[in-house]
Tab-separated table of C-alpha atoms in Angstrom:
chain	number	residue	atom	x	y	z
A	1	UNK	CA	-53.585	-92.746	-0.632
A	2	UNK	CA	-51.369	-90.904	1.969
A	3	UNK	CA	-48.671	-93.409	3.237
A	4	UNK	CA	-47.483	-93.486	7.068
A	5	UNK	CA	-43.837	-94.283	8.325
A	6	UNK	CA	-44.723	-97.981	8.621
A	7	UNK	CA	-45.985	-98.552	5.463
A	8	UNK	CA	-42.263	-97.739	4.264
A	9	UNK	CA	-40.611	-100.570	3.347
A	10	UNK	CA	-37.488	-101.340	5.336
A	11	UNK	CA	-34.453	-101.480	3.092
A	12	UNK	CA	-32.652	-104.982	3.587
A	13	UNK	CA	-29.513	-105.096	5.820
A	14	UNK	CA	-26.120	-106.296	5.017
A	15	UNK	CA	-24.932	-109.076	6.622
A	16	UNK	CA	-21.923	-107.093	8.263
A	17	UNK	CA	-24.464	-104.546	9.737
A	18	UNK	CA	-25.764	-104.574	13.318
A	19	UNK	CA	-29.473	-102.521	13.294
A	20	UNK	CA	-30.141	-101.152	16.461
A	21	UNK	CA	-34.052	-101.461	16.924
A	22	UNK	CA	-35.895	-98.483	17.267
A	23	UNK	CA	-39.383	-97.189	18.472
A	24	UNK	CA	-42.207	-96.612	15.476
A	25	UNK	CA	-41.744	-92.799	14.158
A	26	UNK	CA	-38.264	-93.384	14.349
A	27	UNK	CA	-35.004	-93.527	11.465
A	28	UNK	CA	-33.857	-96.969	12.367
A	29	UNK	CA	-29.687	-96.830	12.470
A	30	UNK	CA	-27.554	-99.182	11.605
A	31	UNK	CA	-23.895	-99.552	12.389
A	32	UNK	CA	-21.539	-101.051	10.182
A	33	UNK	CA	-18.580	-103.196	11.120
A	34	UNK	CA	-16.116	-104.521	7.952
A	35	UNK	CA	-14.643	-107.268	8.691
A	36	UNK	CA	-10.726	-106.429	8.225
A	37	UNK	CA	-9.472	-106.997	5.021
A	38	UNK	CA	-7.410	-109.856	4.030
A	39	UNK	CA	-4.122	-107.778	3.268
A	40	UNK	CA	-4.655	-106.111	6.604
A	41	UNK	CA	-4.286	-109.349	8.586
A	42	UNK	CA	-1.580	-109.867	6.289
A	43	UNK	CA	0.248	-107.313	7.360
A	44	UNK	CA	-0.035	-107.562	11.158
A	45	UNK	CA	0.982	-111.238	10.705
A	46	UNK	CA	4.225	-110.220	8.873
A	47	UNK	CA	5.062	-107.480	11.621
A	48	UNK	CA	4.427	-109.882	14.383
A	49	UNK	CA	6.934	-112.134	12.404
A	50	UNK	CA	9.629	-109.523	11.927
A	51	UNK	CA	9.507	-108.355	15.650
A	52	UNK	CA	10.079	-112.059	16.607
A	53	UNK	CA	12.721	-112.716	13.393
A	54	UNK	CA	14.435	-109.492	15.020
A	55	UNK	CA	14.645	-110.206	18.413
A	56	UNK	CA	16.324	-113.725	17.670
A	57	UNK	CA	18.707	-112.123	15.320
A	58	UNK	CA	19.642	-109.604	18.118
A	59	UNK	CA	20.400	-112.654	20.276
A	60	UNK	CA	21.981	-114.362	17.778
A	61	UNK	CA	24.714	-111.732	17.068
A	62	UNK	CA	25.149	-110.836	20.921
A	63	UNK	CA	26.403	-114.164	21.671
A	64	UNK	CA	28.183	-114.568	18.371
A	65	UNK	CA	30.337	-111.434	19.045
A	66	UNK	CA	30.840	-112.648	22.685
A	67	UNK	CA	33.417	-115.314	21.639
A	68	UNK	CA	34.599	-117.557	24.490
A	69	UNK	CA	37.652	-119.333	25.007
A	70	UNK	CA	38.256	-123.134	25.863
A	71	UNK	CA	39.050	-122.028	29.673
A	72	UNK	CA	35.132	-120.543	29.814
A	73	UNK	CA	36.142	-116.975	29.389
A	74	UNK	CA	34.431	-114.775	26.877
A	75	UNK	CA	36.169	-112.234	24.818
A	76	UNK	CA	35.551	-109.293	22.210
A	77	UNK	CA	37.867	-107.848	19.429
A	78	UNK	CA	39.019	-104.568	20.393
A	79	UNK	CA	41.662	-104.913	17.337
A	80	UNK	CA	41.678	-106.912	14.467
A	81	UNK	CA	44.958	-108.772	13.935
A	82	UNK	CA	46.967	-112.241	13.795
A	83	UNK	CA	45.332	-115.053	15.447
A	84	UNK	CA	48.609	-115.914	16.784
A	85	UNK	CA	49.294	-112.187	18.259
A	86	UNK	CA	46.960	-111.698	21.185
A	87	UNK	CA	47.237	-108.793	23.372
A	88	UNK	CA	44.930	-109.835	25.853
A	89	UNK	CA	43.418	-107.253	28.158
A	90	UNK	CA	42.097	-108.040	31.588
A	91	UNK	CA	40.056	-105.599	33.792
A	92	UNK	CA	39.965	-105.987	37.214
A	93	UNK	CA	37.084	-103.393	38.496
A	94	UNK	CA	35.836	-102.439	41.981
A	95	UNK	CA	36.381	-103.923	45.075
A	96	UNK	CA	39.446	-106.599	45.231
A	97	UNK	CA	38.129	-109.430	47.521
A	98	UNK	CA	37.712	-112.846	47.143
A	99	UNK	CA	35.314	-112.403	44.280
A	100	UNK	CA	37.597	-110.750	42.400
A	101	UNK	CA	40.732	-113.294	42.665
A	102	UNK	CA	38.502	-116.187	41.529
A	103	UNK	CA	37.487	-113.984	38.657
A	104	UNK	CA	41.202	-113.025	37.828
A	105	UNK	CA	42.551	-116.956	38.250
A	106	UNK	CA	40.314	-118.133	35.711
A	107	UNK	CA	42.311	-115.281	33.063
A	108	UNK	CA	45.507	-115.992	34.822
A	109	UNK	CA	45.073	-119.468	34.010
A	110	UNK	CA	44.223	-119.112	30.008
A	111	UNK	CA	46.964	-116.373	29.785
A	112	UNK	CA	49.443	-118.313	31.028
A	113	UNK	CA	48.733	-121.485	29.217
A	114	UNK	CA	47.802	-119.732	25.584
A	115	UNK	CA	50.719	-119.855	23.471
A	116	UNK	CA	48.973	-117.385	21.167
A	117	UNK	CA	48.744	-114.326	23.993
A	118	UNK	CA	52.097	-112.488	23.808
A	119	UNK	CA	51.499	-109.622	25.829
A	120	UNK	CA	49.242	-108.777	28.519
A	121	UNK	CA	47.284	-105.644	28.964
A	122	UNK	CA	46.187	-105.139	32.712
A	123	UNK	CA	43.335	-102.757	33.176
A	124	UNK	CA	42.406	-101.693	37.124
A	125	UNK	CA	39.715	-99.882	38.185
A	126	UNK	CA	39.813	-100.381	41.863
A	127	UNK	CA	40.654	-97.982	44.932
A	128	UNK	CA	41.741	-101.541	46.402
A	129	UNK	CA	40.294	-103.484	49.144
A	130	UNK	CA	41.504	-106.701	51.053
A	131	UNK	CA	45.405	-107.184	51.715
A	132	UNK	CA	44.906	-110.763	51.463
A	133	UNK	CA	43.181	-110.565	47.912
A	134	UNK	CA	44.994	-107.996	46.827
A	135	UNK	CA	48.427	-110.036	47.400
A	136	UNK	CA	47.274	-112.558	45.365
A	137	UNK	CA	46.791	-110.754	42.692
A	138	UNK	CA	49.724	-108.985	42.355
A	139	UNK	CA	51.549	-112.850	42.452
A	140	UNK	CA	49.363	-113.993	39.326
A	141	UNK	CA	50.454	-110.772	37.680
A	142	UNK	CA	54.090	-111.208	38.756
A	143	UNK	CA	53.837	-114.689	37.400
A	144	UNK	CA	52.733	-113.302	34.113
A	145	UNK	CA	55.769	-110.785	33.717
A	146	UNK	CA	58.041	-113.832	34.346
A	147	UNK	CA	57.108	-115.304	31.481
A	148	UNK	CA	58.881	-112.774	29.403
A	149	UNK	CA	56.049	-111.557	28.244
A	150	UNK	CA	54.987	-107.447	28.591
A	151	UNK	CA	53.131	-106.538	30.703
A	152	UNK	CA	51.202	-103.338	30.778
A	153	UNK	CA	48.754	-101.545	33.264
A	154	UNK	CA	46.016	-99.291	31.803
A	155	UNK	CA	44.581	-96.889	35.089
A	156	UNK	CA	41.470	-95.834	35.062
A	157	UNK	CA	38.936	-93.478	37.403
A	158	UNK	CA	41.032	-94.879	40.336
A	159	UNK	CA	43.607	-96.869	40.579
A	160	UNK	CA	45.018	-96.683	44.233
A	161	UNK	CA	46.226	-99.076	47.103
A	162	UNK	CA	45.556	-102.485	46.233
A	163	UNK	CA	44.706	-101.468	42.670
A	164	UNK	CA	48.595	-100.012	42.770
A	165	UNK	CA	49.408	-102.676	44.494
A	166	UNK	CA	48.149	-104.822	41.365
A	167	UNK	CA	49.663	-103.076	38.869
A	168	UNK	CA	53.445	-102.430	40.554
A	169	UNK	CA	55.043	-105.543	38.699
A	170	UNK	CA	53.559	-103.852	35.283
A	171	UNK	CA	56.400	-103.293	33.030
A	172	UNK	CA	55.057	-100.137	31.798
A	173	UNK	CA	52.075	-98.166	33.410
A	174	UNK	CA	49.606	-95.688	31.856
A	175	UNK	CA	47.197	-93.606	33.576
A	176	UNK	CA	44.420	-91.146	32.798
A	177	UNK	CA	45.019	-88.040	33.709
A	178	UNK	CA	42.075	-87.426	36.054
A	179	UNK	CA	43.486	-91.096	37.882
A	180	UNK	CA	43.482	-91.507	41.423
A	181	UNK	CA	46.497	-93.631	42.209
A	182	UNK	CA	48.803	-93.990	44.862
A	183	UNK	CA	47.659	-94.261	48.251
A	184	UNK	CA	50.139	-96.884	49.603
A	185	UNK	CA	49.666	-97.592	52.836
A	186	UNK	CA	47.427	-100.578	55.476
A	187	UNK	CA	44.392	-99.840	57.513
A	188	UNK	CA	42.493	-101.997	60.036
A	189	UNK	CA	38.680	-101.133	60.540
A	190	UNK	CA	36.178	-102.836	63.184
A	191	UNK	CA	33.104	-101.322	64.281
A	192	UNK	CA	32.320	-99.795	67.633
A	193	UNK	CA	29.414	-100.801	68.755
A	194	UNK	CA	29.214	-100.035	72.583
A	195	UNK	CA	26.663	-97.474	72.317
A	196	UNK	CA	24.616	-99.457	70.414
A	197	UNK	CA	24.771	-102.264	72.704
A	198	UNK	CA	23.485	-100.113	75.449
A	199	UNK	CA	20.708	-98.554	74.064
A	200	UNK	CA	19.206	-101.627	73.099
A	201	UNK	CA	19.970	-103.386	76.622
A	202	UNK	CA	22.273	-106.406	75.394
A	203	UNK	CA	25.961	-107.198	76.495
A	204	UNK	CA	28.295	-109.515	74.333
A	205	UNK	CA	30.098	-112.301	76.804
A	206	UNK	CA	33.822	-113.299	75.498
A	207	UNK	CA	35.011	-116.070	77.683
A	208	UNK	CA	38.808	-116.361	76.567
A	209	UNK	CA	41.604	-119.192	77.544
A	210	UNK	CA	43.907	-117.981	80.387
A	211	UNK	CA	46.938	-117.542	77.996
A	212	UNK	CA	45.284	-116.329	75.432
A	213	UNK	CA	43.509	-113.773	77.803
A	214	UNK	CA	45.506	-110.004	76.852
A	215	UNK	CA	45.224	-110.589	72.867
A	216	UNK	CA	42.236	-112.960	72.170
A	217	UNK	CA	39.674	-110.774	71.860
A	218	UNK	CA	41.945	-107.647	70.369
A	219	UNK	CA	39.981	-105.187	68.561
A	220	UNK	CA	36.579	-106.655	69.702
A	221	UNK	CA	33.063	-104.009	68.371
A	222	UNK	CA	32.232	-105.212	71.872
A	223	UNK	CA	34.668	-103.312	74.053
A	224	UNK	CA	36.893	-100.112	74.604
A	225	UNK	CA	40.230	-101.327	72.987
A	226	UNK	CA	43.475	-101.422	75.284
A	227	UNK	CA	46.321	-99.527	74.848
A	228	UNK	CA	48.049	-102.635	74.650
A	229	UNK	CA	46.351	-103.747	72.032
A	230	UNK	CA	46.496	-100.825	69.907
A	231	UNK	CA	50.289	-100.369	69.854
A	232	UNK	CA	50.102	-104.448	68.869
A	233	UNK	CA	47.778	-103.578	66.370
A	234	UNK	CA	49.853	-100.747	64.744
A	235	UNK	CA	53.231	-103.607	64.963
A	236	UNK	CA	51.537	-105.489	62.748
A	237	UNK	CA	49.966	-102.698	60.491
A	238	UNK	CA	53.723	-101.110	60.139
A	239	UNK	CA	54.750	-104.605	58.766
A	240	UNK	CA	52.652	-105.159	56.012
A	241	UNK	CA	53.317	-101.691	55.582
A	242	UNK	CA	56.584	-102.850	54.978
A	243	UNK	CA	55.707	-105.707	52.918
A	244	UNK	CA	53.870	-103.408	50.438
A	245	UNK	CA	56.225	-100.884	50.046
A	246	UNK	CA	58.872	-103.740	49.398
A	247	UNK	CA	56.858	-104.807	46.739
A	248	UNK	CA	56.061	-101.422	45.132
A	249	UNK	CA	60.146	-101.085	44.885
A	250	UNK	CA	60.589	-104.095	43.484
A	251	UNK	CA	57.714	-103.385	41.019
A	252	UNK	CA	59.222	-100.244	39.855
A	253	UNK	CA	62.935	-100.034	40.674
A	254	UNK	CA	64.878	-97.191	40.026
A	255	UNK	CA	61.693	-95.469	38.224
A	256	UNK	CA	60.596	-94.764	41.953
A	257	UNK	CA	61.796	-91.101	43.599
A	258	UNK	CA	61.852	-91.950	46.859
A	259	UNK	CA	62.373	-88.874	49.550
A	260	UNK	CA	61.471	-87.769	53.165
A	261	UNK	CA	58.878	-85.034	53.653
A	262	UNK	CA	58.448	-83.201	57.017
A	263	UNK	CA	54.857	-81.898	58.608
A	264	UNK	CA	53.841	-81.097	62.051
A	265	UNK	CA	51.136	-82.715	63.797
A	266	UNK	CA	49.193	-80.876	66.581
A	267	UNK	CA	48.930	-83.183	69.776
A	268	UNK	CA	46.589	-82.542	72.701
A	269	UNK	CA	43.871	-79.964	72.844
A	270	UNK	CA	43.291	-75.868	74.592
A	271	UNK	CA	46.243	-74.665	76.330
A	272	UNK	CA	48.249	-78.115	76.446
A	273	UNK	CA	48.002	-78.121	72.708
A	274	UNK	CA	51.586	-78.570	70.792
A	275	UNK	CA	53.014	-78.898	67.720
A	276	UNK	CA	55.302	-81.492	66.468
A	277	UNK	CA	57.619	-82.100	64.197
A	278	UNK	CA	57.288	-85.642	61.761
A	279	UNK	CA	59.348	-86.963	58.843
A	280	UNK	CA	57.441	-89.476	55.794
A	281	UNK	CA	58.656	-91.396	53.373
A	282	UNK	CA	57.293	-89.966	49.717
A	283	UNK	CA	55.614	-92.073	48.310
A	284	UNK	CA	54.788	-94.343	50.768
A	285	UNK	CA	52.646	-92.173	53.272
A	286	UNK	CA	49.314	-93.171	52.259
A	287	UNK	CA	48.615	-90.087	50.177
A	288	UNK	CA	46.566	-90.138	46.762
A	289	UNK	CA	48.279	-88.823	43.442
A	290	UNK	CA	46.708	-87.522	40.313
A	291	UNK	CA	48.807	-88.645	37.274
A	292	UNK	CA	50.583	-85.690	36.656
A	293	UNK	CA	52.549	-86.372	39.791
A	294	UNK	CA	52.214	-89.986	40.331
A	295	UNK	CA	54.553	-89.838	37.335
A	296	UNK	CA	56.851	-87.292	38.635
A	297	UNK	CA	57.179	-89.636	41.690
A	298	UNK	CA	58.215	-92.866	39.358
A	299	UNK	CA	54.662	-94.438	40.719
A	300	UNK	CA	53.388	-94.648	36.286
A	301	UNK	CA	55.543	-94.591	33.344
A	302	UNK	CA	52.776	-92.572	30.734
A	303	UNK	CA	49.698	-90.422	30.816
A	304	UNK	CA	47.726	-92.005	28.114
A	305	UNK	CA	44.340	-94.447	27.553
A	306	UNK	CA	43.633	-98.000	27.260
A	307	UNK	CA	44.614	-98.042	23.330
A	308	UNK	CA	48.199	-96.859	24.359
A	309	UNK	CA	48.801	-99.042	26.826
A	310	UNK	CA	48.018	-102.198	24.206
A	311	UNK	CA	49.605	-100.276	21.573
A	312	UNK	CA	52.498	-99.973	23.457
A	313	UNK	CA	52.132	-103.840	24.944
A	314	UNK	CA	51.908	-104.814	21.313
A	315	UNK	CA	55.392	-103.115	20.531
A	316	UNK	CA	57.191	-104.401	23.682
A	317	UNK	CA	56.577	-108.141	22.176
A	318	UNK	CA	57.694	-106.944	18.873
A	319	UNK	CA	54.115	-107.907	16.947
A	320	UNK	CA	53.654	-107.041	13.541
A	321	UNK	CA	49.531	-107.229	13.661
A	322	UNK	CA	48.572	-107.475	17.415
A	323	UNK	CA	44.820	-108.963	17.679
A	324	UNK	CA	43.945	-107.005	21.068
A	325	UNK	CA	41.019	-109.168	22.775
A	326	UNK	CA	39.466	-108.169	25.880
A	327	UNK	CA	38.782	-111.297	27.715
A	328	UNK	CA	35.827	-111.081	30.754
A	329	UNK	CA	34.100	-114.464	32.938
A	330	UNK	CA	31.616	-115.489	30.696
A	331	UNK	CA	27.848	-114.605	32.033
A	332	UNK	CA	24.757	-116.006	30.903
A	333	UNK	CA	23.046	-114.624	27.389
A	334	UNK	CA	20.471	-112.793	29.987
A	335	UNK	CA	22.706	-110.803	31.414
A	336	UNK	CA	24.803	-109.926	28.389
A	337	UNK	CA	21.035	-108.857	27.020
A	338	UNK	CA	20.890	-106.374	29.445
A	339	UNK	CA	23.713	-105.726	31.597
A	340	UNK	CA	24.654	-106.664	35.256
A	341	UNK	CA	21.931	-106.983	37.507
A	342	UNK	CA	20.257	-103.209	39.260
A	343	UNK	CA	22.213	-102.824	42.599
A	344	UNK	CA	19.649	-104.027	45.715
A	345	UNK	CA	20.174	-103.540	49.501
A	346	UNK	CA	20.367	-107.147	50.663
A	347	UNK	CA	20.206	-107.119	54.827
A	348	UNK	CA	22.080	-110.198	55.889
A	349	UNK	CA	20.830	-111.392	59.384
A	350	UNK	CA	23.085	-114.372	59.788
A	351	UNK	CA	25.447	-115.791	61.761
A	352	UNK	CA	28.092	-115.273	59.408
A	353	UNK	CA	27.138	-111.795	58.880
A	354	UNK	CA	27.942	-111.395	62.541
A	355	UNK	CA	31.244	-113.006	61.914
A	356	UNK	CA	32.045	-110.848	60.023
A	357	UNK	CA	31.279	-107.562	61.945
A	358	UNK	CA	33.468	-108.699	64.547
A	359	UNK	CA	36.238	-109.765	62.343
A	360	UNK	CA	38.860	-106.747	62.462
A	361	UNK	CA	39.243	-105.642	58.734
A	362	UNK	CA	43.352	-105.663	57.343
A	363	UNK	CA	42.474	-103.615	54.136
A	364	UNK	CA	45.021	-101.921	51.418
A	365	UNK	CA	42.390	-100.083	50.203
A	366	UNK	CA	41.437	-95.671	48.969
A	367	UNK	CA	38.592	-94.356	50.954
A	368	UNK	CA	38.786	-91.303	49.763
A	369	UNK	CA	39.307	-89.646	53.745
């Protein structure tokens, strides 16, 4: 007896299949799905678990190798050595402002207290920045030499104004020889912003005391400055020029070549134009030095990197096995993960911002002009 298609007997289906139904006259398909295996889930659990094991580990070992102190300052071995024979190195990086003397007092405070730090290794990265901050710095470092202990600068990229002004009571200083240094001299900045005042249709109103009425408002972003004022302005700008070159010759002593240069300076403009003839004292006229000549000039004692200048630190306090430890302000373990925070443009609206746009700026500081 001839058969047809359905009087074929449907094979059974596994359990793990899914049949699709189909039309008579049709090959029914089925699609299989295996269930995974047990050593398959094994294995995925055990790499989820070593991912997780590793990441802890990671953590682990980052804040074990970032030791801190008892003053709340954390520290990594640069050089094994004698507990008892710290070289401890300090970098003091960017802009010097109020920031950065907070930062520095906290390591001015453990290096001056630790009995086991013998010599001090000082390394600036700065082009400078406020004379007020920069000041104090220089005193903690001062403070630290009178100890009797060494201490040594170690320049890097830039080095200059404040950051020389930093490092002048160094008893030895090294510098790289691509380093920026130098650059002694004072500048005042304050915004002008006439213009902008009149293009948007606003006027600033000073109302001053009656004695106070010629010098109140000196250097205001809100008016043309006097010629009063200016000459006032460049009094006080030649004495803390003063100041700092007094303390760059008592940094350095008779390292320091001191001479007088001569230039001429073009004054007035078309046919009035003339030349005329100026004197400066070398090194103090403001003027950047790479290393090669900063040393000629007495301004650094060696061209050499940061494991000279705690080599040398270590043989100026007469250490046998110098532990060199570079000491930092302890972050949190997020930010030792992964590094300081991305820059970000922060627009600050405030009163205080304001402030601060008025407030003439008295700055020791490289701008690179």
């Amino acid at each position: 007896m001839e058969q047809t298609m359905n009087d074929i007997p449907t094979p059974p289906t596994p359990s793990s299949s899914v049949c699709q139904p189909v039309a008579p006259q049709q090959v029914q398909v089925c699609l299989t799905h295996k269930s995974p295996s047990l050593l398959g889930r094994l294995v995925r659990s055990m790499a989820w678990w070593l991912l997780i094991c590793s990441l802890v580990l990671n953590v682990c070992l980052l804040v074990s190798a970032a030791k801190v102190s008892k003053d709340g300052l954390a520290w990594e071995v640069l050089q094994r050595g004698q507990a008892d024979q710290i070289v401890a190195v300090y970098t003091v990086r960017g802009i010097i402002d109020s920031d950065a003397v907070k930062k520095f007092t906290e390591f001015y405070r453990f290096a001056d207290q630790s009995s086991k730090v013998k010599a001090i290794v000082l390394r600036v990265v700065s082009p400078g920045g406020g004379v007020g901050a920069s000041e104090e710095i220089h005193h903690m470092v001062e403070a630290l030499k009178n100890t009797g202990r060494p201490v040594v600068v170690s320049m890097g990229s830039v080095a200059a104004s404040g950051g020389y002004m930093i490092s002048a009571p160094a008893d030895e200083i090294f510098a790289e020889n691509s380093t920026i240094t130098g650059s002694i001299g004072v500048i005042a900045q304050v915004p002008n912003l006439q213009g902008t005042m009149k293009k948007i249709g606003a006027e600033m109103i000073t109302f001053k005391s009656t004695n106070a009425d010629r010098w109140k408002d000196m250097l205001s972003p809100w008016k043309p400055v006097k010629p009063l004022q200016r000459e006032r302005m460049t009094v006080l700008l030649d004495e803390l020029q003063s100041q700092f070159e007094r303390i760059v010759k008592t940094g350095r002593g008779k390292k320091l070549k001191i001479s007088k240069g001569k230039y001429h300076e073009t004054i007035g403009q078309g046919p009035e134009a003339r030349r005329v003839a100026k004197t400066e004292l070398i090194p103090f006229n403001g003027k950047a030095y790479l290393a090669g000549e900063a040393k000629a000039l007495g301004l650094i004692d060696e061209i050499g990197f940061l494991e000279d200048a705690y080599r040398r630190a270590g043989e100026l306090a007469g250490l046998t096995e110098p532990s060199v430890r570079r000491y930092k302000p302890k972050g949190s373990v997020i930010s030792q993960l992964f590094g300081q925070q991305s820059a970000s443009v922060n627009i600050d609206l405030s009163l205080g911002a304001l402030d601060k746009l008025q407030s003439p700026r008295l700055l020791v500081l490289w701008t690179g002009d």
